XYZ file of C-alpha atoms in Angstrom:
297
model
C 8.003 -32.765 0.462
C 5.196 -30.146 0.982
C 5.802 -28.509 -2.321
C 5.359 -31.866 -4.188
C 2.152 -32.488 -2.376
C 0.851 -29.040 -3.375
C 1.903 -29.560 -6.951
C 0.255 -32.979 -7.089
C -2.913 -31.547 -5.644
C -3.057 -28.578 -7.936
C -2.605 -30.791 -11.100
C -5.090 -33.394 -9.972
C -7.672 -30.678 -9.040
C -7.175 -28.947 -12.377
C -7.440 -32.196 -14.357
C -10.535 -33.312 -12.539
C -12.256 -29.845 -12.717
C -11.576 -29.701 -16.513
C -12.783 -33.373 -17.081
C -15.950 -32.724 -15.320
C -16.469 -29.383 -17.149
C -15.634 -30.856 -20.560
C -18.027 -33.886 -19.962
C -21.051 -31.562 -19.163
C -19.941 -29.046 -21.989
C -19.949 -31.775 -24.627
C -23.110 -33.228 -23.285
C -24.698 -29.817 -23.726
C -23.405 -29.577 -27.201
C -24.936 -32.942 -28.031
C -28.361 -32.029 -26.656
C -29.044 -28.522 -27.795
C -29.681 -27.326 -31.362
C -27.752 -24.422 -32.707
C -30.295 -22.713 -34.961
C -32.131 -20.968 -32.133
C -29.001 -18.951 -31.005
C -28.350 -17.287 -34.427
C -31.335 -15.408 -35.924
C -30.500 -13.278 -39.026
C -26.652 -14.090 -38.879
C -24.235 -15.545 -41.355
C -23.802 -19.326 -41.356
C -21.044 -20.730 -39.245
C -18.134 -22.873 -40.552
C -18.827 -26.636 -40.145
C -16.105 -27.030 -37.439
C -17.223 -24.085 -35.311
C -20.890 -25.090 -35.757
C -20.173 -28.359 -33.953
C -18.973 -26.755 -30.763
C -21.061 -23.437 -30.985
C -23.281 -24.566 -28.233
C -20.239 -24.782 -25.889
C -19.396 -21.213 -26.902
C -23.038 -20.251 -25.999
C -22.513 -21.918 -22.555
C -19.752 -19.294 -21.855
C -21.706 -16.479 -23.441
C -24.772 -17.296 -21.094
C -22.736 -17.464 -17.824
C -19.909 -14.993 -18.574
C -21.194 -12.618 -21.179
C -22.670 -10.265 -18.565
C -19.211 -9.803 -16.883
C -17.835 -8.002 -19.992
C -17.833 -4.299 -19.810
C -19.649 -2.126 -22.364
C -16.481 -0.291 -23.352
C -14.886 -3.649 -24.109
C -17.916 -4.744 -26.167
C -17.810 -1.472 -28.080
C -14.081 -1.985 -28.930
C -14.634 -5.469 -29.981
C -17.636 -4.322 -32.119
C -15.376 -1.997 -33.908
C -12.931 -4.879 -34.618
C -15.545 -6.935 -35.980
C -16.815 -4.231 -38.233
C -13.289 -3.654 -39.657
C -12.924 -7.363 -40.196
C -16.220 -7.731 -42.016
C -17.635 -10.036 -39.314
C -20.387 -7.990 -37.817
C -22.986 -10.493 -39.057
C -20.860 -13.489 -38.248
C -20.883 -13.175 -34.419
C -21.628 -10.720 -31.789
C -18.953 -8.858 -29.592
C -20.036 -11.039 -26.601
C -19.707 -14.154 -28.596
C -16.154 -13.334 -29.345
C -15.247 -13.283 -25.704
C -17.233 -16.509 -25.181
C -15.252 -18.104 -28.065
C -12.030 -17.036 -26.245
C -13.162 -18.671 -22.921
C -14.135 -21.827 -24.842
C -10.816 -21.984 -26.661
C -8.985 -21.458 -23.444
C -10.845 -24.330 -21.687
C -10.149 -26.689 -24.512
C -6.489 -25.697 -24.659
C -5.981 -26.213 -21.027
C -7.789 -29.668 -21.009
C -5.518 -30.945 -23.886
C -2.508 -29.263 -22.215
C -2.983 -31.363 -19.045
C -3.518 -34.583 -20.987
C -0.425 -33.991 -23.163
C 1.746 -32.865 -20.242
C 0.666 -35.725 -18.034
C 1.249 -38.280 -20.806
C 4.669 -36.833 -21.883
C 6.218 -35.596 -18.490
C 4.032 -37.093 -15.668
C 3.380 -35.024 -12.667
C 5.963 -32.267 -12.689
C 6.314 -28.436 -13.060
C 6.657 -28.961 -16.892
C 2.825 -29.614 -17.061
C 2.169 -26.229 -15.550
C 4.423 -24.672 -18.078
C 2.601 -26.490 -20.909
C -0.765 -25.469 -19.472
C 0.476 -21.637 -19.391
C 1.709 -21.737 -22.892
C -1.229 -23.546 -24.515
C -3.742 -21.494 -22.419
C -2.247 -18.345 -23.814
C -2.372 -19.712 -27.287
C -6.045 -20.807 -26.834
C -6.995 -17.314 -25.454
C -5.403 -15.274 -28.178
C -6.101 -17.470 -31.101
C -9.688 -16.166 -31.820
C -8.188 -12.647 -31.846
C -5.550 -13.745 -34.228
C -8.037 -15.170 -36.473
C -10.146 -11.917 -36.492
C -7.041 -9.806 -37.157
C -6.049 -12.126 -40.065
C -9.502 -11.658 -41.526
C -9.199 -7.849 -41.118
C -5.866 -8.014 -42.902
C -7.205 -10.007 -45.821
C -10.122 -7.576 -46.090
C -7.912 -4.588 -46.215
C -5.637 -6.198 -48.739
C -8.624 -6.738 -51.052
C -9.978 -3.169 -50.506
C -6.636 -1.586 -51.327
C -6.392 -3.777 -54.367
C -9.649 -2.515 -55.898
C -9.635 1.042 -54.443
C -7.615 2.703 -57.263
C -10.218 1.480 -59.815
C -12.968 2.916 -57.625
C -11.186 6.232 -57.496
C -10.658 6.277 -61.261
C -14.323 5.582 -61.944
C -15.445 8.322 -59.515
C -12.869 10.751 -60.972
C -14.003 10.067 -64.592
C -17.655 10.561 -63.647
C -17.096 13.731 -61.729
C -15.037 15.199 -64.624
C -17.845 14.276 -67.009
C -20.134 16.560 -65.063
C -21.870 13.827 -62.990
C -22.430 14.247 -59.190
C -20.569 12.098 -56.667
C -23.795 10.267 -55.761
C -24.109 9.184 -59.474
C -20.527 8.234 -59.639
C -20.822 5.928 -56.705
C -23.949 4.361 -58.291
C -22.049 3.879 -61.485
C -19.268 1.937 -59.547
C -21.868 -0.235 -57.889
C -23.320 -1.160 -61.274
C -20.072 -1.526 -63.367
C -17.424 -2.103 -60.708
C -15.908 -5.627 -60.115
C -17.618 -7.955 -57.673
C -15.493 -7.464 -54.435
C -15.609 -6.372 -50.866
C -15.241 -2.721 -51.806
C -18.274 -2.847 -54.112
C -20.339 -4.459 -51.382
C -19.364 -1.664 -48.946
C -20.146 0.990 -51.570
C -23.572 -0.601 -52.008
C -24.194 -0.223 -48.289
C -23.234 3.435 -48.652
C -25.891 3.835 -51.406
C -28.520 1.990 -49.308
C -27.851 4.364 -46.361
C -28.274 7.391 -48.564
C -31.479 5.931 -49.998
C -32.910 5.546 -46.512
C -32.392 9.106 -45.656
C -28.965 9.254 -44.235
C -26.841 12.377 -45.531
C -23.830 11.746 -47.725
C -21.450 12.893 -45.011
C -22.949 10.501 -42.529
C -22.954 7.505 -44.991
C -19.392 8.122 -46.057
C -18.295 8.488 -42.375
C -19.885 5.237 -41.445
C -18.145 3.706 -44.543
C -14.816 4.880 -43.330
C -15.274 3.646 -39.728
C -16.602 0.342 -40.865
C -13.759 -0.450 -43.096
C -10.995 0.974 -40.988
C -8.880 1.442 -44.151
C -6.452 4.353 -44.388
C -7.084 5.017 -48.113
C -10.826 5.140 -47.576
C -10.549 7.544 -44.683
C -8.397 9.845 -46.884
C -10.919 9.598 -49.624
C -13.898 10.474 -47.390
C -11.775 13.315 -45.892
C -11.074 14.706 -49.398
C -14.673 14.609 -50.310
C -15.944 16.196 -47.152
C -13.375 18.909 -47.339
C -14.213 19.752 -51.068
C -18.015 19.967 -50.000
C -17.151 22.274 -47.127
C -14.834 24.657 -49.044
C -16.782 24.408 -52.459
C -13.676 23.173 -54.303
C -14.325 21.240 -57.670
C -14.135 17.563 -56.805
C -12.952 16.303 -60.123
C -9.406 17.869 -60.225
C -8.682 16.947 -56.573
C -9.734 13.413 -57.109
C -7.589 13.248 -60.325
C -4.516 14.123 -58.342
C -5.593 11.637 -55.614
C -5.973 8.885 -58.165
C -2.558 9.587 -59.645
C -1.050 9.373 -56.250
C -2.840 6.004 -55.590
C -1.620 4.453 -58.773
C 1.950 5.556 -57.829
C 1.602 4.002 -54.438
C 0.208 0.765 -55.960
C 3.235 0.617 -58.459
C 5.640 1.269 -55.524
C 3.870 -1.443 -53.359
C 4.200 -3.994 -56.308
C 7.916 -3.140 -56.589
C 8.421 -3.612 -52.876
C 6.765 -7.035 -52.938
C 8.853 -8.051 -55.992
C 12.024 -7.098 -54.057
C 10.979 -8.945 -51.052
C 10.268 -12.208 -52.858
C 13.915 -13.436 -53.121
C 14.465 -12.731 -49.364
C 11.352 -14.736 -48.484
C 12.555 -17.672 -50.671
C 15.903 -18.036 -48.875
C 14.357 -19.974 -45.792
C 12.611 -22.586 -47.865
C 15.537 -22.883 -50.149
C 17.876 -23.560 -47.112
C 15.598 -25.827 -45.104
C 14.010 -27.883 -48.031
C 15.533 -27.584 -51.319
C 19.242 -27.384 -50.728
C 19.530 -30.521 -48.385
C 17.709 -32.592 -50.953
C 19.861 -31.335 -53.814
C 23.065 -32.100 -51.630
C 21.793 -35.577 -50.858
C 21.005 -36.312 -54.496
C 24.517 -35.000 -55.626
C 26.436 -36.681 -52.765
C 24.609 -40.112 -52.702
C 26.454 -41.537 -55.969
C 29.831 -40.108 -54.718
C 29.434 -41.778 -51.216
C 28.369 -45.068 -52.755
C 31.286 -45.039 -55.148
C 33.721 -44.387 -52.235
C 32.191 -47.134 -50.089
C 32.392 -49.631 -53.080
C 36.025 -48.745 -53.686
C 37.048 -49.326 -50.083
C 35.484 -52.652 -49.874
């Protein structure tokens, strides 16, 4: 009896608190403008823009509780995902808190509507709360993965252009500028343009390339920067070294394409079994079943 009273009280208290909080939160969202919170930042998606003031609510009240070490780690994550001008590290934590609150609110509503007052509601709150907390991080990691795939796709072309220019007697800086002028319009080219801007503003080539490697977080770019810095340190000609590196990257790209081609049939098994085979069997078996039924009548 006492456990049931405690359970009812906990669920009612959680639901009441979330209801009051969401009421004031959406009232804040309706009355405050977004533009004053985002100077010199990339535009937000339409859906996120509608609730951004709710995110700012958490950033204002809970942003100071996040440690500097966590903020630095989250900043590196945003840099590698290409989102450093999309949101600040503190705003990512605020977005997690907002997503957690919304997930808990709807978990209580769905749980009470489906199961009433029971322990199942607490389980639903726990599961949806974890999803709401980790979903922004999953989205950031997904953006990082897409960015790395595009960088790896165009990186062999970049190495080929730089190698050709170096073997023709041009310097590495000139080769990088040539890629910015003639290379394909992609994320890698935009990052190389940032390297050129850093060098034009007075940064050394080693510092600019080091920032480039840390900003992208790509293994191939880190290897390329390491090769360039090692050649500069030892006085080794850069052209032949980059030629071997370019051949290696072309071989790896071919092997990666072969791997994806061999994985394609395995990835098609699940859709075939779940969607295509049942429909095919239904189409084949329908006239047979109808003929049998008509004969038995």
